[in-house]
CSV table of C-alpha atoms and ligand atoms in Angstrom, one decimal:
chain,number,residue,atom,x,y,z
A,1257,UNK,CA,22.2,8.0,5.6
A,1258,UNK,CA,20.4,4.9,6.9
A,1259,UNK,CA,17.4,3.9,5.9
A,1260,UNK,CA,15.2,1.1,7.9
A,1261,UNK,CA,13.3,-1.3,5.3
A,1262,UNK,CA,12.6,-1.6,2.0
A,1263,UNK,CA,8.9,-2.1,1.3
A,1264,UNK,CA,6.9,0.8,-0.4
A,1265,UNK,CA,7.8,3.2,2.2
A,1266,UNK,CA,11.4,2.7,2.2
A,1267,UNK,CA,12.1,2.7,-1.3
A,1268,UNK,CA,10.3,5.8,-2.3
A,1269,UNK,CA,11.8,7.4,0.5
A,1270,UNK,CA,15.2,6.1,-0.7
A,1271,UNK,CA,14.5,7.9,-4.3
A,1272,UNK,CA,13.8,11.1,-3.2
A,1273,UNK,CA,16.4,11.3,-1.0
A,1274,UNK,CA,18.9,10.1,-3.5
A,1275,UNK,CA,18.1,11.7,-6.5
A,1276,UNK,CA,18.5,14.9,-3.8
A,1277,UNK,CA,21.7,13.8,-4.0
A,1278,UNK,CA,22.2,12.6,-0.9
A,1279,UNK,CA,24.4,8.9,-0.5
A,1280,UNK,CA,22.2,6.9,1.1
A,1281,UNK,CA,22.0,3.1,2.1
A,1282,UNK,CA,19.3,0.8,2.5
A,1283,UNK,CA,19.4,-1.8,5.1
A,1284,UNK,CA,16.2,-4.0,5.0
A,1285,UNK,CA,15.6,-7.5,6.5
A,1286,UNK,CA,13.5,-8.7,4.0
A,1287,UNK,CA,14.1,-8.5,0.1
A,1288,UNK,CA,11.5,-5.9,-1.5
A,1289,UNK,CA,9.6,-8.8,-2.9
A,1290,UNK,CA,9.2,-10.6,0.5
A,1291,UNK,CA,7.5,-7.7,2.1
A,1292,UNK,CA,3.8,-6.6,2.9
A,1293,UNK,CA,4.1,-3.8,0.1
A,1294,UNK,CA,4.8,-7.3,-2.3
A,1295,UNK,CA,1.2,-8.6,-1.4
A,1296,UNK,CA,-0.9,-5.2,-1.6
A,1297,UNK,CA,-3.4,-5.0,-5.0
A,1298,UNK,CA,-2.8,-1.9,-4.6
A,1299,UNK,CA,-4.4,1.2,-5.8
A,1300,UNK,CA,-4.5,4.2,-5.0
A,1301,UNK,CA,-7.5,6.0,-3.6
A,1302,UNK,CA,-8.7,7.5,-0.8
A,1303,UNK,CA,-7.0,7.1,2.3
A,1304,UNK,CA,-9.5,7.7,5.6
A,1305,UNK,CA,-6.8,7.5,7.8
A,1306,UNK,CA,-5.5,10.3,10.4
A,1307,UNK,CA,-3.9,12.9,10.7
A,1308,UNK,CA,-6.7,13.8,8.2
A,1309,UNK,CA,-4.6,16.6,7.2
A,1310,UNK,CA,-1.3,15.8,6.6
A,1311,UNK,CA,-2.9,12.6,5.0
A,1312,UNK,CA,-4.9,14.4,2.7
A,1313,UNK,CA,-1.7,16.2,1.8
A,1314,UNK,CA,0.1,12.8,1.2
A,1315,UNK,CA,-2.3,11.3,-0.9
A,1316,UNK,CA,-2.8,14.3,-3.3
A,1317,UNK,CA,0.9,14.8,-3.4
A,1318,UNK,CA,1.1,10.4,-4.3
A,1319,UNK,CA,-1.9,11.2,-7.1
A,1320,UNK,CA,0.2,13.1,-8.6
A,1321,UNK,CA,3.3,10.9,-9.0
A,1322,UNK,CA,1.0,7.7,-9.9
A,1323,UNK,CA,-0.4,9.8,-12.7
A,1324,UNK,CA,3.2,10.8,-14.1
A,1325,UNK,CA,4.3,6.7,-13.4
A,1326,UNK,CA,1.0,6.0,-15.8
A,1327,UNK,CA,2.9,7.0,-18.6
A,1328,UNK,CA,6.0,4.7,-18.2
A,1329,UNK,CA,4.6,0.9,-18.9
A,1330,UNK,CA,7.8,-0.7,-17.3
A,1331,UNK,CA,6.7,0.5,-13.7
A,1332,UNK,CA,4.0,-1.3,-13.1
A,1333,UNK,CA,1.2,1.2,-12.9
A,1334,UNK,CA,-1.6,1.7,-14.9
A,1335,UNK,CA,-4.7,3.7,-14.7
A,1336,UNK,CA,-7.8,1.4,-15.1
A,1337,UNK,CA,-11.9,2.4,-14.5
A,1338,UNK,CA,-13.9,-0.2,-11.7
A,1339,UNK,CA,-16.4,1.0,-9.5
A,1340,UNK,CA,-16.0,1.3,-5.7
A,1341,UNK,CA,-18.6,-0.2,-3.9
A,1342,UNK,CA,-21.0,-1.1,-0.7
A,1343,UNK,CA,-23.4,-3.1,1.1
A,1344,UNK,CA,-25.5,0.4,2.4
A,1345,UNK,CA,-25.6,3.8,1.3
A,1346,UNK,CA,-22.8,6.2,0.9
A,1347,UNK,CA,-24.5,9.5,0.1
A,1348,UNK,CA,-23.5,12.3,-2.1
A,1349,UNK,CA,-20.5,13.3,0.3
A,1350,UNK,CA,-17.1,11.7,-1.0
A,1351,UNK,CA,-13.5,12.4,0.5
A,1352,UNK,CA,-11.8,15.1,-0.7
A,1353,UNK,CA,-9.4,13.6,-2.3
A,1354,UNK,CA,-11.6,12.1,-4.4
A,1355,UNK,CA,-12.8,15.4,-6.5
A,1356,UNK,CA,-8.6,14.8,-7.9
A,1357,UNK,CA,-10.9,11.6,-10.4
A,1358,UNK,CA,-11.6,13.7,-13.2
A,1359,UNK,CA,-14.8,11.1,-14.6
A,1360,UNK,CA,-15.8,9.9,-10.6
A,1361,UNK,CA,-19.7,9.3,-10.7
A,1362,UNK,CA,-21.9,7.5,-9.1
A,1363,UNK,CA,-22.9,4.0,-10.7
A,1364,UNK,CA,-26.2,3.5,-11.6
A,1365,UNK,CA,-28.8,0.5,-10.1
A,1366,UNK,CA,-28.1,-1.4,-12.8
A,1367,UNK,CA,-23.8,-1.3,-12.4
A,1368,UNK,CA,-24.0,-2.5,-8.8
A,1369,UNK,CA,-23.7,-5.6,-8.2
A,1370,UNK,CA,-26.3,-8.1,-6.4
A,1371,UNK,CA,-26.2,-7.5,-2.9
A,1372,UNK,CA,-24.5,-3.9,-3.3
A,1373,UNK,CA,-27.1,-0.3,-3.0
A,1374,UNK,CA,-24.3,2.5,-3.9
A,1375,UNK,CA,-20.9,2.9,-5.4
A,1376,UNK,CA,-19.2,5.2,-7.6
A,1377,UNK,CA,-17.3,4.4,-11.4
A,1378,UNK,CA,-14.1,6.2,-11.9
A,1379,UNK,CA,-10.8,6.1,-13.1
A,1380,UNK,CA,-7.6,5.1,-10.6
A,1381,UNK,CA,-3.9,3.8,-10.7
A,1382,UNK,CA,-3.4,0.8,-10.1
A,1383,UNK,CA,0.1,-1.0,-9.2
A,1384,UNK,CA,1.2,-4.0,-9.6
A,1385,UNK,CA,3.2,-4.3,-6.8
A,1386,UNK,CA,6.2,-6.8,-7.5
A,1387,UNK,CA,6.8,-5.1,-11.2
A,1388,UNK,CA,6.8,-1.4,-9.4
A,1389,UNK,CA,8.9,-2.8,-6.8
A,1390,UNK,CA,11.6,-3.7,-9.2
A,1391,UNK,CA,11.1,-0.7,-10.9
A,1392,UNK,CA,11.3,1.3,-7.3
A,1393,UNK,CA,14.7,-1.0,-6.8
A,1394,UNK,CA,16.0,0.2,-10.3
A,1395,UNK,CA,15.4,3.8,-9.9
A,1396,UNK,CA,17.3,3.7,-6.5
A,1397,UNK,CA,20.6,2.2,-7.3
A,1398,UNK,CA,20.2,4.1,-10.9
A,1399,UNK,CA,20.0,7.4,-8.3
A,1400,UNK,CA,23.9,6.5,-6.6
A,1401,UNK,CA,21.5,4.5,-3.6
A,1402,UNK,CA,22.8,1.3,-1.7
A,1403,UNK,CA,20.2,-1.5,-0.8
A,1404,UNK,CA,21.7,-4.9,1.7
A,1405,UNK,CA,19.4,-6.9,3.2
A,1406,UNK,CA,20.5,-6.6,6.5
A,1407,UNK,CA,18.6,-6.8,9.7
A,1408,UNK,CA,18.1,-3.5,12.3
A,1409,UNK,CA,18.4,-5.1,15.6
A,1410,UNK,CA,18.9,-2.1,17.7
A,1411,UNK,CA,18.2,1.3,16.7
A,1412,UNK,CA,20.6,1.9,18.7
A,1413,UNK,CA,23.2,-0.2,15.7
A,1414,UNK,CA,21.2,2.1,13.5
A,1415,UNK,CA,22.2,5.5,14.9
A,1416,UNK,CA,25.8,3.9,15.4
A,1417,UNK,CA,25.7,3.5,11.3
A,1418,UNK,CA,24.2,6.7,10.5
A,1419,UNK,CA,23.5,10.8,12.0
A,1420,UNK,CA,20.3,10.9,10.1
A,1421,UNK,CA,18.0,7.5,10.2
A,1422,UNK,CA,14.3,7.1,8.5
A,1423,UNK,CA,12.8,4.2,10.0
A,1424,UNK,CA,9.8,2.5,7.5
A,1425,UNK,CA,9.7,-1.0,9.1
A,1426,UNK,CA,6.5,-1.1,8.7
A,1427,UNK,CA,4.9,-3.6,11.5
A,1428,UNK,CA,8.4,-4.7,12.3
A,1429,UNK,CA,8.6,-1.4,14.0
A,1430,UNK,CA,6.3,-2.4,16.9
A,1431,UNK,CA,9.9,-5.0,17.8
A,1432,UNK,CA,12.5,-2.4,16.6
A,1433,UNK,CA,10.9,0.9,18.1
A,1434,UNK,CA,9.3,-1.0,20.8
A,1435,UNK,CA,5.5,0.7,19.8
A,1436,UNK,CA,3.2,-1.2,21.0
A,1437,UNK,CA,0.4,0.8,18.7
A,1438,UNK,CA,1.5,-0.6,15.9
A,1439,UNK,CA,-0.1,-3.9,15.2
A,1440,UNK,CA,-0.3,-6.8,12.3
A,1441,UNK,CA,-3.8,-6.1,10.1
A,1442,UNK,CA,-3.3,-9.6,7.9
A,1443,UNK,CA,-4.3,-9.3,4.6
A,1444,UNK,CA,-4.7,-12.2,2.3
A,1445,UNK,CA,-4.9,-12.2,-1.4
A,1446,UNK,CA,-5.1,-15.0,-4.3
A,1447,UNK,CA,-3.9,-14.5,-7.7
A,1448,UNK,CA,-5.4,-15.8,-11.1
A,1449,UNK,CA,-4.9,-16.2,-14.6
A,1450,UNK,CA,-6.4,-12.6,-16.1
A,1451,UNK,CA,-9.8,-14.3,-17.5
A,1452,UNK,CA,-10.2,-11.0,-19.4
A,1453,UNK,CA,-10.9,-8.7,-16.2
A,1454,UNK,CA,-10.0,-4.9,-17.1
A,1455,UNK,CA,-12.0,-3.2,-14.6
A,1456,UNK,CA,-11.0,-3.6,-10.7
A,1457,UNK,CA,-13.8,-3.3,-8.3
A,1458,UNK,CA,-13.9,-2.5,-4.2
A,1459,UNK,CA,-15.9,-3.0,-1.9
A,1460,UNK,CA,-16.0,-0.3,0.7
A,1461,UNK,CA,-16.4,-1.4,4.1
A,1462,UNK,CA,-15.3,-1.7,7.8
A,1463,UNK,CA,-15.9,-5.8,7.5
A,1464,UNK,CA,-13.2,-8.3,8.0
A,1465,UNK,CA,-14.1,-9.8,5.0
A,1466,UNK,CA,-15.1,-8.1,2.1
A,1467,UNK,CA,-14.6,-8.3,-2.1
A,1468,UNK,CA,-12.2,-6.5,-4.0
A,1469,UNK,CA,-10.5,-7.5,-7.7
A,1470,UNK,CA,-7.4,-5.6,-9.4
A,1471,UNK,CA,-6.2,-6.6,-13.0
A,1472,UNK,CA,-3.0,-6.3,-13.8
A,1473,UNK,CA,-2.2,-7.5,-17.4
A,1474,UNK,CA,-2.2,-11.4,-17.1
A,1475,UNK,CA,-3.3,-11.9,-13.8
A,1476,UNK,CA,-5.6,-10.1,-11.4
A,1477,UNK,CA,-5.4,-9.8,-7.8
A,1478,UNK,CA,-8.8,-11.2,-5.8
A,1479,UNK,CA,-8.9,-10.0,-1.7
A,1480,UNK,CA,-9.7,-9.4,0.8
A,1481,UNK,CA,-9.5,-9.9,4.3
A,1482,UNK,CA,-8.8,-7.5,7.3
A,1483,UNK,CA,-7.7,-9.4,10.2
A,1484,UNK,CA,-6.6,-7.3,13.6
A,1485,UNK,CA,-3.7,-8.5,15.4
A,1486,UNK,CA,-3.4,-11.9,13.8
A,1487,UNK,CA,0.1,-12.7,12.8
A,1488,UNK,CA,0.3,-15.5,10.9
A,1489,UNK,CA,1.8,-15.8,7.5
A,1490,UNK,CA,0.7,-18.6,5.9
A,1491,UNK,CA,-2.2,-18.4,3.1
A,1492,UNK,CA,-5.4,-20.3,4.8
A,1493,UNK,CA,-7.2,-22.5,1.4
A,1494,UNK,CA,-10.4,-21.7,3.3
A,1495,UNK,CA,-9.6,-18.0,3.3
A,1496,UNK,CA,-8.8,-18.3,-0.5
A,1497,UNK,CA,-11.9,-19.8,-1.4
A,1498,UNK,CA,-13.9,-17.6,0.5
A,1499,UNK,CA,-11.9,-14.7,-1.7
A,1500,UNK,CA,-12.7,-16.5,-5.5
A,1501,UNK,CA,-16.1,-17.4,-4.7
A,1502,UNK,CA,-17.2,-13.3,-3.6
A,1503,UNK,CA,-15.1,-12.0,-6.3
A,1504,UNK,CA,-17.2,-15.0,-8.9
A,1505,UNK,CA,-19.4,-13.2,-7.6
A,1506,UNK,CA,-19.1,-10.5,-8.6
A,1507,UNK,CA,-17.3,-10.9,-11.6
A,1508,UNK,CA,-18.7,-14.0,-13.2
A,1509,UNK,CA,-15.7,-14.4,-15.1
A,1510,UNK,CA,-13.2,-14.6,-12.5
A,1511,UNK,CA,-15.5,-18.0,-11.3
A,1512,UNK,CA,-13.3,-20.9,-12.3
A,1513,UNK,CA,-10.3,-18.9,-13.0
A,1514,UNK,CA,-6.2,-20.9,-12.8
A,1515,UNK,CA,-5.2,-20.1,-9.4
A,1516,UNK,CA,-1.5,-19.0,-9.6
A,1517,UNK,CA,-0.6,-17.9,-6.6
A,1518,UNK,CA,-1.9,-17.2,-2.4
A,1519,UNK,CA,-0.1,-14.7,-0.7
A,1520,UNK,CA,-0.6,-12.6,2.8
A,1521,UNK,CA,0.7,-9.7,4.4
A,1522,UNK,CA,0.7,-7.5,7.5
A,1523,UNK,CA,-0.5,-4.5,7.1
A,1524,UNK,CA,0.4,-1.9,9.6
A,1525,UNK,CA,-2.1,-0.8,11.8
A,1526,UNK,CA,-1.7,2.3,14.0
A,1527,UNK,CA,-4.4,4.9,15.4
A,1528,UNK,CA,-2.7,6.7,13.1
A,1529,UNK,CA,0.0,7.3,10.6
A,1530,UNK,CA,3.4,7.8,12.3
A,1531,UNK,CA,5.6,11.0,10.2
A,1532,UNK,CA,7.9,12.7,12.7
A,1533,UNK,CA,11.8,13.3,14.1
A,1534,UNK,CA,13.1,11.5,17.8
A,1535,UNK,CA,16.4,12.5,18.2
A,1536,UNK,CA,17.7,9.5,19.6
A,1537,UNK,CA,21.1,9.5,21.1
A,1538,UNK,CA,22.4,12.3,19.3
A,1539,UNK,CA,21.1,11.6,16.0
A,1540,UNK,CA,17.6,12.1,14.3
A,1541,UNK,CA,15.7,9.0,13.7
A,1542,UNK,CA,12.8,10.3,11.3
A,1543,UNK,CA,9.8,7.7,11.7
A,1544,UNK,CA,8.0,6.6,8.8
A,1545,UNK,CA,5.4,3.4,9.9
A,1546,UNK,CA,2.0,2.7,10.7
A,1547,UNK,CA,0.3,3.6,6.6
A,1548,UNK,CA,-2.0,0.5,7.6
A,1549,UNK,CA,-3.7,-0.4,4.5
A,1550,UNK,CA,-3.1,2.8,2.5
A,1551,UNK,CA,0.9,2.8,2.4
A,1552,UNK,CA,1.1,2.4,-1.4
A,1553,UNK,CA,-1.3,5.4,-1.4
A,1554,UNK,CA,0.4,7.8,0.5
A,1555,UNK,CA,4.2,6.8,-0.3
A,1556,UNK,CA,5.2,9.7,-2.5
A,1557,UNK,CA,3.7,12.4,-0.1
A,1558,UNK,CA,5.2,10.9,2.7
A,1559,UNK,CA,8.6,10.3,1.1
A,1560,UNK,CA,8.7,14.3,0.3
A,1561,UNK,CA,7.9,15.0,3.5
A,1562,UNK,CA,10.7,12.5,5.3
A,1563,UNK,CA,12.7,14.7,2.7
A,1564,UNK,CA,12.1,17.8,3.7
A,1565,UNK,CA,12.1,16.6,7.6
A,1566,UNK,CA,16.1,15.8,7.2
A,1567,UNK,CA,16.5,18.9,5.4
A,1568,UNK,CA,17.6,17.3,2.0
B,2539,FAD,C1,-3.5,-7.5,1.4
B,2539,FAD,C2,-3.1,-6.6,0.9
B,2539,FAD,C3,-3.8,-5.2,0.6
B,2539,FAD,C4,-3.5,-4.5,0.4
B,2539,FAD,N1,-4.3,-3.3,-0.8
B,2539,FAD,C5,-3.4,-1.9,-0.5
B,2539,FAD,C6,-3.7,-1.0,-1.6
B,2539,FAD,O1,-5.0,-1.1,-2.6
B,2539,FAD,N2,-3.3,0.2,-1.4
B,2539,FAD,C7,-2.5,1.0,-1.0
B,2539,FAD,O2,-1.6,1.9,-0.9
B,2539,FAD,N3,-2.1,0.4,0.7
B,2539,FAD,C8,-2.9,-1.4,0.3
B,2539,FAD,N4,-2.1,-1.9,1.4
B,2539,FAD,C9,-1.7,-1.7,2.5
B,2539,FAD,C10,0.3,-1.5,2.0
B,2539,FAD,O3,0.4,-2.5,1.7
B,2539,FAD,C11,1.0,-1.1,3.5
B,2539,FAD,O4,0.4,-0.4,4.2
B,2539,FAD,C12,3.1,-0.9,2.9
B,2539,FAD,O5,3.5,-1.7,2.3
B,2539,FAD,C13,4.1,-0.4,4.0
B,2539,FAD,O6,4.2,-0.1,3.7
B,2539,FAD,P1,6.4,-0.4,4.1
B,2539,FAD,O7,6.5,0.5,3.2
B,2539,FAD,O8,5.5,0.7,5.3
B,2539,FAD,O9,5.9,-1.9,5.3
B,2539,FAD,P2,6.7,-3.2,4.7
B,2539,FAD,O10,6.3,-3.7,3.3
B,2539,FAD,O11,6.0,-3.8,5.7
B,2539,FAD,O12,7.9,-2.7,4.8
B,2539,FAD,C14,8.5,-2.9,5.6
B,2539,FAD,C15,10.1,-2.8,5.6
B,2539,FAD,O13,10.7,-3.1,7.0
B,2539,FAD,C16,12.1,-3.8,7.1
B,2539,FAD,N5,12.2,-4.0,7.7
B,2539,FAD,C17,10.9,-4.3,9.2
B,2539,FAD,N6,11.9,-4.2,10.6
B,2539,FAD,C18,13.4,-4.4,10.2
B,2539,FAD,C19,14.6,-4.1,11.0
B,2539,FAD,N7,14.2,-4.3,12.3
B,2539,FAD,N8,15.1,-3.9,10.0
B,2539,FAD,C20,15.8,-3.9,8.9
B,2539,FAD,N9,14.6,-4.1,8.0
B,2539,FAD,C21,13.3,-4.4,9.1
B,2539,FAD,C22,11.0,-5.6,6.6
B,2539,FAD,O14,12.2,-6.3,5.5
B,2539,FAD,C23,10.3,-4.5,5.0
B,2539,FAD,O15,11.8,-4.0,3.6
B,2539,FAD,C24,-2.4,-3.8,1.4
B,2539,FAD,C25,-1.6,-4.4,2.3
B,2539,FAD,C26,-2.0,-5.7,2.1
B,2539,FAD,C27,-1.7,-6.8,3.4
């Protein structure tokens, strides 16, 4: 079986298939650490995507896997307390998957930074993506999988190689599949040396600029921006300055933190996630792309559904 893509979707699907005994080859245009997945913050959190019923199933399944992975420090996954807050009233109704979080509670007014009016406190899995992707590659290879850096120019070439193909190309699906519905939503992070931050913070908003930070041991990943239809992969100094300023306003310890890196990734935006079988030139292609800003949080649930669809 051929999986195209070695971001979080391709690697997780590859693992589930390989661990079920299927011989799997992954072909990828980029090394895992050079993908969008490597840029993600990343947190498991509520996923407001469509199709809502399937997304709820995927995010719930993934939560179980991530909480189990927390027990292995080499995985790059750990549980962290923190706040999800908004500059408007979030009300009392939370997304159904938030009920998985045992310690979910409303923030008291004095727990909210200036300018924020509403928020929730909860412990969630945080995923240190570069480390986590290395862990996934090791686990995939340990299960007998083969990973090669080798771009796939056409779906025709893919189905000539394997009768079952899993397409996990993220925003690359726009070109490979010719799907105009998938488009880039540009994100940028600033990675700083950790000045002692233990808790995460994420602003809930639909604005293109927001505030968020996630600690991973000796570094903190700061965000954020979400710019639709922007393909630019070069970090912008102005955007980084805005991120640093907003994060320091919420967490003063971050003021003047040593900048280690500025990184950009293109979220695969789509009106809804595409996870379905296409019959193509006598072969089957399972498309699994378009996870927007939630591809990590949905990854295990999607991978198990990919395996179900191919009958593994
Ligand atoms: C700044 C930022 C913050 C984020 N934060 C979070 C978060 O906190 N939580 C969360 O759940 N999600 C988050 N996301 C979203 C998440 O990163 C994506 O949804 C996820 O990485 C998509 O994974 P993927 O494997 O589908 O795509 P990608 O990681 O983009 O991988 C695509 C793969 O396909 C390969 N490919 C593409 N075309 C071809 C081809 N023709 N031939 C061969 N290979 C090809 C690429 O080389 C790559 O290996 C964030 C994203 C960004 C940018």
